[in-house]
């Protein structure tokens, strides 16, 4: 399994220009996108040809910002729809707040001369579903809008994605019930000094990442901290290092991680 956090800033070759992350989009095997914050901006030409399935964890703008642009760019050339996998609740929010003709066209109603350009594929939390070559299970996490965390497997490798969340138990129950875990993506938005804002906005700090990771039963997956607010990046990196977890690292935008 190949996992890549798409960069938020990049040069003309698509390489990350800075390690800062402003938008969220994780590509699995260049085929499936988890969230689409930077997808329409940072995907390479090759990735634009192969990504046809997108799982949306929640509708915050850093996770969906360039989803409409991604579909718009492909409009004339698609031979199959771009499939957007989400809960019914999240699909309703996408239709109400983004693909509503005011913010952008309702692509789910539009076709080019070969195919519909966008199709919603609803899933239910707690029930496994297929996305391309992957098996996925979603559970609600603890954020200010409806949000799901995911466990994703290709049959050999398992990846867990916590999305945006404060302290949660359901997600760790799902992760711990997986037979194995190779990589875990966990958010860490605010430094410890901003604990109150993290609680109000339902995000994690290095301290709460530390207590959440105590719920993890799998022995030694790679753990990737993501969603570090750029303004606090340096202090976040040193507070994460102070947790002393050898396999915990900040995920590098643009880098391809292979499992
Ligand atoms: Zn969010
Ligand atoms: Zn976010």
PDB file of C-alpha atoms and ligand atoms in Angstrom:
ATOM      1  CA  UNK A   1       0.000   0.000   0.000  1.00  0.00           C
ATOM      2  CA  UNK A   2       1.316   3.426  -0.951  1.00  0.00           C
ATOM      3  CA  UNK A   3       0.186   6.383   1.173  1.00  0.00           C
ATOM      4  CA  UNK A   4       0.843  10.036   0.328  1.00  0.00           C
ATOM      5  CA  UNK A   5      -0.237  13.261   1.985  1.00  0.00           C
ATOM      6  CA  UNK A   6      -0.670  15.651  -0.935  1.00  0.00           C
ATOM      7  CA  UNK A   7       1.221  18.907  -0.370  1.00  0.00           C
ATOM      8  CA  UNK A   8      -0.555  22.204   0.297  1.00  0.00           C
ATOM      9  CA  UNK A   9       2.212  24.195  -1.442  1.00  0.00           C
ATOM     10  CA  UNK A  10       4.157  22.776  -4.349  1.00  0.00           C
ATOM     11  CA  UNK A  11       6.448  23.653  -7.237  1.00  0.00           C
ATOM     12  CA  UNK A  12       5.651  23.087 -10.920  1.00  0.00           C
ATOM     13  CA  UNK A  13       6.651  19.394 -10.638  1.00  0.00           C
ATOM     14  CA  UNK A  14       4.115  18.863  -7.856  1.00  0.00           C
ATOM     15  CA  UNK A  15       6.849  18.476  -5.225  1.00  0.00           C
ATOM     16  CA  UNK A  16       6.149  19.917  -1.779  1.00  0.00           C
ATOM     17  CA  UNK A  17       7.613  23.399  -1.448  1.00  0.00           C
ATOM     18  CA  UNK A  18       7.259  23.465   2.323  1.00  0.00           C
ATOM     19  CA  UNK A  19       6.511  20.892   5.039  1.00  0.00           C
ATOM     20  CA  UNK A  20       3.523  22.890   6.282  1.00  0.00           C
ATOM     21  CA  UNK A  21       0.067  21.344   5.909  1.00  0.00           C
ATOM     22  CA  UNK A  22      -2.958  23.573   5.377  1.00  0.00           C
ATOM     23  CA  UNK A  23      -5.204  21.161   3.499  1.00  0.00           C
ATOM     24  CA  UNK A  24      -5.997  17.460   4.025  1.00  0.00           C
ATOM     25  CA  UNK A  25      -5.896  14.850   1.267  1.00  0.00           C
ATOM     26  CA  UNK A  26      -4.292  11.417   1.568  1.00  0.00           C
ATOM     27  CA  UNK A  27      -3.878   9.261  -1.547  1.00  0.00           C
ATOM     28  CA  UNK A  28      -3.866   5.477  -1.229  1.00  0.00           C
ATOM     29  CA  UNK A  29      -2.137   3.679  -4.124  1.00  0.00           C
ATOM     30  CA  UNK A  30      -2.685   6.767  -6.331  1.00  0.00           C
ATOM     31  CA  UNK A  31      -6.218   5.429  -6.722  1.00  0.00           C
ATOM     32  CA  UNK A  32      -8.353   6.410  -3.711  1.00  0.00           C
ATOM     33  CA  UNK A  33      -8.340   9.810  -2.011  1.00  0.00           C
ATOM     34  CA  UNK A  34      -9.171  10.197   1.650  1.00  0.00           C
ATOM     35  CA  UNK A  35     -10.512  13.755   1.836  1.00  0.00           C
ATOM     36  CA  UNK A  36      -9.916  16.216  -0.963  1.00  0.00           C
ATOM     37  CA  UNK A  37      -8.577  19.472   0.504  1.00  0.00           C
ATOM     38  CA  UNK A  38      -5.602  19.726  -1.860  1.00  0.00           C
ATOM     39  CA  UNK A  39      -6.681  17.098  -4.410  1.00  0.00           C
ATOM     40  CA  UNK A  40      -7.696  19.480  -7.211  1.00  0.00           C
ATOM     41  CA  UNK A  41      -4.529  21.535  -6.773  1.00  0.00           C
ATOM     42  CA  UNK A  42      -1.732  19.124  -5.929  1.00  0.00           C
ATOM     43  CA  UNK A  43      -2.612  15.888  -7.747  1.00  0.00           C
ATOM     44  CA  UNK A  44      -0.155  15.173 -10.567  1.00  0.00           C
ATOM     45  CA  UNK A  45      -1.451  14.638 -14.106  1.00  0.00           C
ATOM     46  CA  UNK A  46      -0.984  10.885 -13.606  1.00  0.00           C
ATOM     47  CA  UNK A  47      -2.923  10.958 -10.317  1.00  0.00           C
ATOM     48  CA  UNK A  48      -5.763  12.887 -11.989  1.00  0.00           C
ATOM     49  CA  UNK A  49      -6.082   9.963 -14.410  1.00  0.00           C
ATOM     50  CA  UNK A  50      -6.257   7.291 -11.694  1.00  0.00           C
ATOM     51  CA  UNK A  51      -8.147   8.810  -8.745  1.00  0.00           C
ATOM     52  CA  UNK A  52     -11.864   8.090  -9.227  1.00  0.00           C
ATOM     53  CA  UNK A  53     -12.916   7.346  -5.637  1.00  0.00           C
ATOM     54  CA  UNK A  54     -12.859   9.883  -2.820  1.00  0.00           C
ATOM     55  CA  UNK A  55     -13.870   9.203   0.776  1.00  0.00           C
ATOM     56  CA  UNK A  56     -14.964  12.326   2.644  1.00  0.00           C
ATOM     57  CA  UNK A  57     -14.469  12.305   6.442  1.00  0.00           C
ATOM     58  CA  UNK A  58     -16.294  15.606   7.007  1.00  0.00           C
ATOM     59  CA  UNK A  59     -17.209  18.834   5.234  1.00  0.00           C
ATOM     60  CA  UNK A  60     -14.755  21.306   6.779  1.00  0.00           C
ATOM     61  CA  UNK A  61     -13.158  23.370   4.019  1.00  0.00           C
ATOM     62  CA  UNK A  62      -9.604  22.111   4.606  1.00  0.00           C
ATOM     63  CA  UNK A  63     -10.919  18.617   3.708  1.00  0.00           C
ATOM     64  CA  UNK A  64     -13.093  19.469   0.681  1.00  0.00           C
ATOM     65  CA  UNK A  65     -11.687  22.788  -0.614  1.00  0.00           C
ATOM     66  CA  UNK A  66     -10.601  21.671  -4.068  1.00  0.00           C
ATOM     67  CA  UNK A  67     -13.007  18.749  -4.552  1.00  0.00           C
ATOM     68  CA  UNK A  68     -15.185  20.861  -6.906  1.00  0.00           C
ATOM     69  CA  UNK A  69     -12.097  21.984  -8.844  1.00  0.00           C
ATOM     70  CA  UNK A  70     -10.872  18.387  -9.203  1.00  0.00           C
ATOM     71  CA  UNK A  71     -14.171  17.344 -10.812  1.00  0.00           C
ATOM     72  CA  UNK A  72     -14.424  20.516 -12.899  1.00  0.00           C
ATOM     73  CA  UNK A  73     -10.962  19.940 -14.425  1.00  0.00           C
ATOM     74  CA  UNK A  74     -11.915  16.385 -15.415  1.00  0.00           C
ATOM     75  CA  UNK A  75     -15.441  17.229 -16.599  1.00  0.00           C
ATOM     76  CA  UNK A  76     -14.885  16.824 -20.353  1.00  0.00           C
ATOM     77  CA  UNK A  77     -12.560  13.825 -20.226  1.00  0.00           C
ATOM     78  CA  UNK A  78     -14.205  11.479 -17.693  1.00  0.00           C
ATOM     79  CA  UNK A  79     -15.224   8.014 -18.881  1.00  0.00           C
ATOM     80  CA  UNK A  80     -16.707   7.138 -15.504  1.00  0.00           C
ATOM     81  CA  UNK A  81     -18.007   9.311 -12.660  1.00  0.00           C
ATOM     82  CA  UNK A  82     -15.869  10.522  -9.798  1.00  0.00           C
ATOM     83  CA  UNK A  83     -17.393   8.581  -6.891  1.00  0.00           C
ATOM     84  CA  UNK A  84     -17.741  10.438  -3.593  1.00  0.00           C
ATOM     85  CA  UNK A  85     -18.092   8.012  -0.677  1.00  0.00           C
ATOM     86  CA  UNK A  86     -19.606   9.498   2.480  1.00  0.00           C
ATOM     87  CA  UNK A  87     -22.366   8.997   5.026  1.00  0.00           C
ATOM     88  CA  UNK A  88     -25.868  10.172   4.021  1.00  0.00           C
ATOM     89  CA  UNK A  89     -25.504  12.963   6.559  1.00  0.00           C
ATOM     90  CA  UNK A  90     -22.262  14.230   5.018  1.00  0.00           C
ATOM     91  CA  UNK A  91     -23.657  13.895   1.467  1.00  0.00           C
ATOM     92  CA  UNK A  92     -26.577  16.112   2.495  1.00  0.00           C
ATOM     93  CA  UNK A  93     -24.155  18.744   3.787  1.00  0.00           C
ATOM     94  CA  UNK A  94     -22.065  18.603   0.579  1.00  0.00           C
ATOM     95  CA  UNK A  95     -25.216  19.097  -1.504  1.00  0.00           C
ATOM     96  CA  UNK A  96     -26.606  21.840   0.729  1.00  0.00           C
ATOM     97  CA  UNK A  97     -23.433  23.838   1.303  1.00  0.00           C
ATOM     98  CA  UNK A  98     -21.106  23.254  -1.672  1.00  0.00           C
ATOM     99  CA  UNK A  99     -22.652  21.637  -4.762  1.00  0.00           C
ATOM    100  CA  UNK A 100     -25.712  23.876  -4.530  1.00  0.00           C
ATOM    101  CA  UNK A 101     -25.276  26.019  -7.715  1.00  0.00           C
ATOM    102  CA  UNK A 102     -24.415  29.032  -5.546  1.00  0.00           C
ATOM    103  CA  UNK A 103     -20.992  27.919  -4.308  1.00  0.00           C
ATOM    104  CA  UNK A 104     -20.476  25.528  -7.253  1.00  0.00           C
ATOM    105  CA  UNK A 105     -22.538  23.492  -9.754  1.00  0.00           C
ATOM    106  CA  UNK A 106     -24.497  20.441  -8.639  1.00  0.00           C
ATOM    107  CA  UNK A 107     -22.170  18.028 -10.424  1.00  0.00           C
ATOM    108  CA  UNK A 108     -24.163  14.965  -9.342  1.00  0.00           C
ATOM    109  CA  UNK A 109     -26.881  16.112 -11.809  1.00  0.00           C
ATOM    110  CA  UNK A 110     -24.485  16.717 -14.718  1.00  0.00           C
ATOM    111  CA  UNK A 111     -22.981  14.526 -17.440  1.00  0.00           C
ATOM    112  CA  UNK A 112     -20.474  14.942 -20.235  1.00  0.00           C
ATOM    113  CA  UNK A 113     -21.263  13.107 -23.479  1.00  0.00           C
ATOM    114  CA  UNK A 114     -20.115   9.747 -22.018  1.00  0.00           C
ATOM    115  CA  UNK A 115     -20.929   9.619 -18.322  1.00  0.00           C
ATOM    116  CA  UNK A 116     -22.271  11.339 -15.263  1.00  0.00           C
ATOM    117  CA  UNK A 117     -19.377  13.294 -13.811  1.00  0.00           C
ATOM    118  CA  UNK A 118     -19.979  12.707 -10.115  1.00  0.00           C
ATOM    119  CA  UNK A 119     -21.800  10.051  -8.143  1.00  0.00           C
ATOM    120  CA  UNK A 120     -22.437   9.770  -4.418  1.00  0.00           C
ATOM    121  CA  UNK A 121     -21.887   6.364  -2.869  1.00  0.00           C
ATOM    122  CA  UNK A 122     -23.337   6.423   0.647  1.00  0.00           C
ATOM    123  CA  UNK A 123     -21.955   4.174   3.360  1.00  0.00           C
ATOM    124  CA  UNK A 124     -23.118   3.367   6.888  1.00  0.00           C
ATOM    125  CA  UNK A 125     -20.913   3.693   9.924  1.00  0.00           C
ATOM    126  CA  UNK A 126     -19.873   0.404  11.488  1.00  0.00           C
ATOM    127  CA  UNK A 127     -20.471  -1.616   8.277  1.00  0.00           C
ATOM    128  CA  UNK A 128     -17.553  -2.551   6.001  1.00  0.00           C
ATOM    129  CA  UNK A 129     -17.776  -1.315   2.400  1.00  0.00           C
ATOM    130  CA  UNK A 130     -15.598  -1.508  -0.727  1.00  0.00           C
ATOM    131  CA  UNK A 131     -13.857   1.432  -2.329  1.00  0.00           C
ATOM    132  CA  UNK A 132     -11.928   0.347  -5.445  1.00  0.00           C
ATOM    133  CA  UNK A 133      -9.524  -2.370  -4.229  1.00  0.00           C
ATOM    134  CA  UNK A 134      -9.907  -1.432  -0.557  1.00  0.00           C
ATOM    135  CA  UNK A 135     -12.127  -2.596   2.272  1.00  0.00           C
ATOM    136  CA  UNK A 136     -13.134   0.275   4.538  1.00  0.00           C
ATOM    137  CA  UNK A 137     -14.975   0.652   7.837  1.00  0.00           C
ATOM    138  CA  UNK A 138     -15.986   4.035   9.256  1.00  0.00           C
ATOM    139  CA  UNK A 139     -17.027   5.117  12.741  1.00  0.00           C
ATOM    140  CA  UNK A 140     -18.090   8.505  14.096  1.00  0.00           C
ATOM    141  CA  UNK A 141     -15.350  10.462  15.849  1.00  0.00           C
ATOM    142  CA  UNK A 142     -15.590  13.458  18.186  1.00  0.00           C
ATOM    143  CA  UNK A 143     -15.534  16.654  16.090  1.00  0.00           C
ATOM    144  CA  UNK A 144     -17.759  19.749  15.824  1.00  0.00           C
ATOM    145  CA  UNK A 145     -19.513  18.494  12.667  1.00  0.00           C
ATOM    146  CA  UNK A 146     -20.446  14.927  11.663  1.00  0.00           C
ATOM    147  CA  UNK A 147     -17.078  13.255  11.052  1.00  0.00           C
ATOM    148  CA  UNK A 148     -15.880   9.702  10.547  1.00  0.00           C
ATOM    149  CA  UNK A 149     -12.595   7.959  11.230  1.00  0.00           C
ATOM    150  CA  UNK A 150     -11.624   5.078   8.952  1.00  0.00           C
ATOM    151  CA  UNK A 151      -9.860   1.729   8.962  1.00  0.00           C
ATOM    152  CA  UNK A 152      -8.733   0.762   5.457  1.00  0.00           C
ATOM    153  CA  UNK A 153      -7.280  -2.544   4.286  1.00  0.00           C
ATOM    154  CA  UNK A 154      -6.133  -4.013   0.981  1.00  0.00           C
ATOM    155  CA  UNK A 155      -6.124  -7.520   2.454  1.00  0.00           C
ATOM    156  CA  UNK A 156      -2.461  -7.344   3.493  1.00  0.00           C
ATOM    157  CA  UNK A 157      -1.868  -3.843   4.828  1.00  0.00           C
ATOM    158  CA  UNK A 158      -4.083  -1.881   7.215  1.00  0.00           C
ATOM    159  CA  UNK A 159      -4.183   1.893   7.576  1.00  0.00           C
ATOM    160  CA  UNK A 160      -6.205   3.809  10.196  1.00  0.00           C
ATOM    161  CA  UNK A 161      -7.205   7.463   9.688  1.00  0.00           C
ATOM    162  CA  UNK A 162      -8.552   9.340  12.693  1.00  0.00           C
ATOM    163  CA  UNK A 163      -9.685  12.418  10.717  1.00  0.00           C
ATOM    164  CA  UNK A 164     -10.291  15.540  12.850  1.00  0.00           C
ATOM    165  CA  UNK A 165     -11.230  14.586  16.384  1.00  0.00           C
ATOM    166  CA  UNK A 166     -10.905  15.255  20.071  1.00  0.00           C
ATOM    167  CA  UNK A 167     -10.785  12.343  22.532  1.00  0.00           C
ATOM    168  CA  UNK A 168     -12.766   9.362  21.251  1.00  0.00           C
ATOM    169  CA  UNK A 169     -13.299   5.691  22.091  1.00  0.00           C
ATOM    170  CA  UNK A 170     -15.241   4.255  19.118  1.00  0.00           C
ATOM    171  CA  UNK A 171     -12.355   4.860  16.750  1.00  0.00           C
ATOM    172  CA  UNK A 172      -9.868   3.039  18.984  1.00  0.00           C
ATOM    173  CA  UNK A 173     -12.294   0.143  19.407  1.00  0.00           C
ATOM    174  CA  UNK A 174     -12.482  -0.155  15.615  1.00  0.00           C
ATOM    175  CA  UNK A 175      -8.696   0.129  15.226  1.00  0.00           C
ATOM    176  CA  UNK A 176      -8.055  -2.429  17.974  1.00  0.00           C
ATOM    177  CA  UNK A 177     -10.532  -4.873  16.403  1.00  0.00           C
ATOM    178  CA  UNK A 178      -8.505  -4.941  13.152  1.00  0.00           C
ATOM    179  CA  UNK A 179      -6.278  -8.031  12.936  1.00  0.00           C
ATOM    180  CA  UNK A 180      -3.223  -5.870  12.223  1.00  0.00           C
ATOM    181  CA  UNK A 181      -2.258  -2.227  11.879  1.00  0.00           C
ATOM    182  CA  UNK A 182       0.603  -0.964   9.731  1.00  0.00           C
ATOM    183  CA  UNK A 183       0.089   2.807   9.817  1.00  0.00           C
ATOM    184  CA  UNK A 184      -2.002   5.237  11.828  1.00  0.00           C
ATOM    185  CA  UNK A 185      -2.714   8.851  10.844  1.00  0.00           C
ATOM    186  CA  UNK A 186      -3.651  10.987  13.847  1.00  0.00           C
ATOM    187  CA  UNK A 187      -4.309  14.691  13.979  1.00  0.00           C
ATOM    188  CA  UNK A 188      -2.463  17.078  16.299  1.00  0.00           C
ATOM    189  CA  UNK A 189      -3.742  20.591  15.642  1.00  0.00           C
ATOM    190  CA  UNK A 190      -2.824  22.768  18.619  1.00  0.00           C
ATOM    191  CA  UNK A 191       0.057  22.948  21.130  1.00  0.00           C
ATOM    192  CA  UNK A 192      -0.493  21.997  24.773  1.00  0.00           C
ATOM    193  CA  UNK A 193      -0.784  25.664  25.792  1.00  0.00           C
ATOM    194  CA  UNK A 194      -3.946  25.917  23.649  1.00  0.00           C
ATOM    195  CA  UNK A 195      -5.731  22.981  25.271  1.00  0.00           C
ATOM    196  CA  UNK A 196      -8.932  25.002  25.759  1.00  0.00           C
ATOM    197  CA  UNK A 197      -9.238  26.022  22.096  1.00  0.00           C
ATOM    198  CA  UNK A 198      -8.470  22.427  21.100  1.00  0.00           C
ATOM    199  CA  UNK A 199     -11.332  21.237  23.316  1.00  0.00           C
ATOM    200  CA  UNK A 200     -13.779  23.845  21.961  1.00  0.00           C
ATOM    201  CA  UNK A 201     -12.889  23.123  18.336  1.00  0.00           C
ATOM    202  CA  UNK A 202     -12.642  19.354  19.052  1.00  0.00           C
ATOM    203  CA  UNK A 203      -9.042  18.758  18.106  1.00  0.00           C
ATOM    204  CA  UNK A 204      -6.040  17.087  19.749  1.00  0.00           C
ATOM    205  CA  UNK A 205      -2.868  18.485  21.313  1.00  0.00           C
ATOM    206  CA  UNK A 206       0.381  16.520  21.839  1.00  0.00           C
ATOM    207  CA  UNK A 207      -0.770  15.798  25.425  1.00  0.00           C
ATOM    208  CA  UNK A 208      -4.135  14.407  24.307  1.00  0.00           C
ATOM    209  CA  UNK A 209      -2.450  12.536  21.431  1.00  0.00           C
ATOM    210  CA  UNK A 210      -0.372  10.898  24.166  1.00  0.00           C
ATOM    211  CA  UNK A 211      -3.428   9.839  26.181  1.00  0.00           C
ATOM    212  CA  UNK A 212      -5.291   8.704  23.045  1.00  0.00           C
ATOM    213  CA  UNK A 213      -2.348   6.544  21.939  1.00  0.00           C
ATOM    214  CA  UNK A 214      -2.544   4.713  25.277  1.00  0.00           C
ATOM    215  CA  UNK A 215      -5.832   3.245  23.959  1.00  0.00           C
ATOM    216  CA  UNK A 216      -4.019   1.675  20.993  1.00  0.00           C
ATOM    217  CA  UNK A 217      -3.428  -2.078  21.443  1.00  0.00           C
ATOM    218  CA  UNK A 218      -1.400  -2.787  18.298  1.00  0.00           C
ATOM    219  CA  UNK A 219       2.272  -2.983  19.133  1.00  0.00           C
ATOM    220  CA  UNK A 220       4.313  -1.035  16.610  1.00  0.00           C
ATOM    221  CA  UNK A 221       2.531   0.651  13.718  1.00  0.00           C
ATOM    222  CA  UNK A 222       4.045   3.754  12.161  1.00  0.00           C
ATOM    223  CA  UNK A 223       2.179   6.719  13.648  1.00  0.00           C
ATOM    224  CA  UNK A 224       1.888   9.865  11.547  1.00  0.00           C
ATOM    225  CA  UNK A 225       0.925  13.143  13.187  1.00  0.00           C
ATOM    226  CA  UNK A 226      -0.889  15.403  10.725  1.00  0.00           C
ATOM    227  CA  UNK A 227      -3.028  18.557  10.638  1.00  0.00           C
ATOM    228  CA  UNK A 228      -0.419  20.572  12.597  1.00  0.00           C
ATOM    229  CA  UNK A 229      -1.530  24.206  12.433  1.00  0.00           C
ATOM    230  CA  UNK A 230       1.344  25.884  10.554  1.00  0.00           C
ATOM    231  CA  UNK A 231       1.556  28.778  13.038  1.00  0.00           C
ATOM    232  CA  UNK A 232       2.449  26.366  15.881  1.00  0.00           C
ATOM    233  CA  UNK A 233       4.397  23.800  13.883  1.00  0.00           C
ATOM    234  CA  UNK A 234       7.753  24.163  15.691  1.00  0.00           C
ATOM    235  CA  UNK A 235       6.317  23.896  19.193  1.00  0.00           C
ATOM    236  CA  UNK A 236       4.055  21.031  18.100  1.00  0.00           C
ATOM    237  CA  UNK A 237       7.076  19.125  16.774  1.00  0.00           C
ATOM    238  CA  UNK A 238       8.981  19.512  20.035  1.00  0.00           C
ATOM    239  CA  UNK A 239       5.942  18.621  22.178  1.00  0.00           C
ATOM    240  CA  UNK A 240       5.313  15.524  20.034  1.00  0.00           C
ATOM    241  CA  UNK A 241       8.977  14.528  20.366  1.00  0.00           C
ATOM    242  CA  UNK A 242       8.643  14.818  24.157  1.00  0.00           C
ATOM    243  CA  UNK A 243       6.043  12.024  24.064  1.00  0.00           C
ATOM    244  CA  UNK A 244       8.992   9.673  23.360  1.00  0.00           C
ATOM    245  CA  UNK A 245       7.186   7.307  21.023  1.00  0.00           C
ATOM    246  CA  UNK A 246       9.832   5.973  18.656  1.00  0.00           C
ATOM    247  CA  UNK A 247       7.515   5.343  15.681  1.00  0.00           C
ATOM    248  CA  UNK A 248       5.653   8.645  16.007  1.00  0.00           C
ATOM    249  CA  UNK A 249       6.613  11.115  13.276  1.00  0.00           C
ATOM    250  CA  UNK A 250       5.163  14.139  11.533  1.00  0.00           C
ATOM    251  CA  UNK A 251       3.907  13.133   8.086  1.00  0.00           C
ATOM    252  CA  UNK A 252       5.819  14.811   5.253  1.00  0.00           C
ATOM    253  CA  UNK A 253       3.655  16.239   2.443  1.00  0.00           C
ATOM    254  CA  UNK A 254       4.528  14.785  -0.942  1.00  0.00           C
ATOM    255  CA  UNK A 255       6.516  11.810   0.423  1.00  0.00           C
ATOM    256  CA  UNK A 256       5.367   8.345  -0.609  1.00  0.00           C
ATOM    257  CA  UNK A 257       5.185   5.875   2.283  1.00  0.00           C
ATOM    258  CA  UNK A 258       5.197   2.219   1.184  1.00  0.00           C
ATOM    259  CA  UNK A 259       3.820  -0.741   3.145  1.00  0.00           C
TER     260      UNK A 259
HETATM  261 ZN1  LIG B   1     -12.498  19.596  10.866  1.00  0.00          ZN
HETATM  262 ZN1  LIG B   2      -9.333  19.774   9.347  1.00  0.00          ZN
END
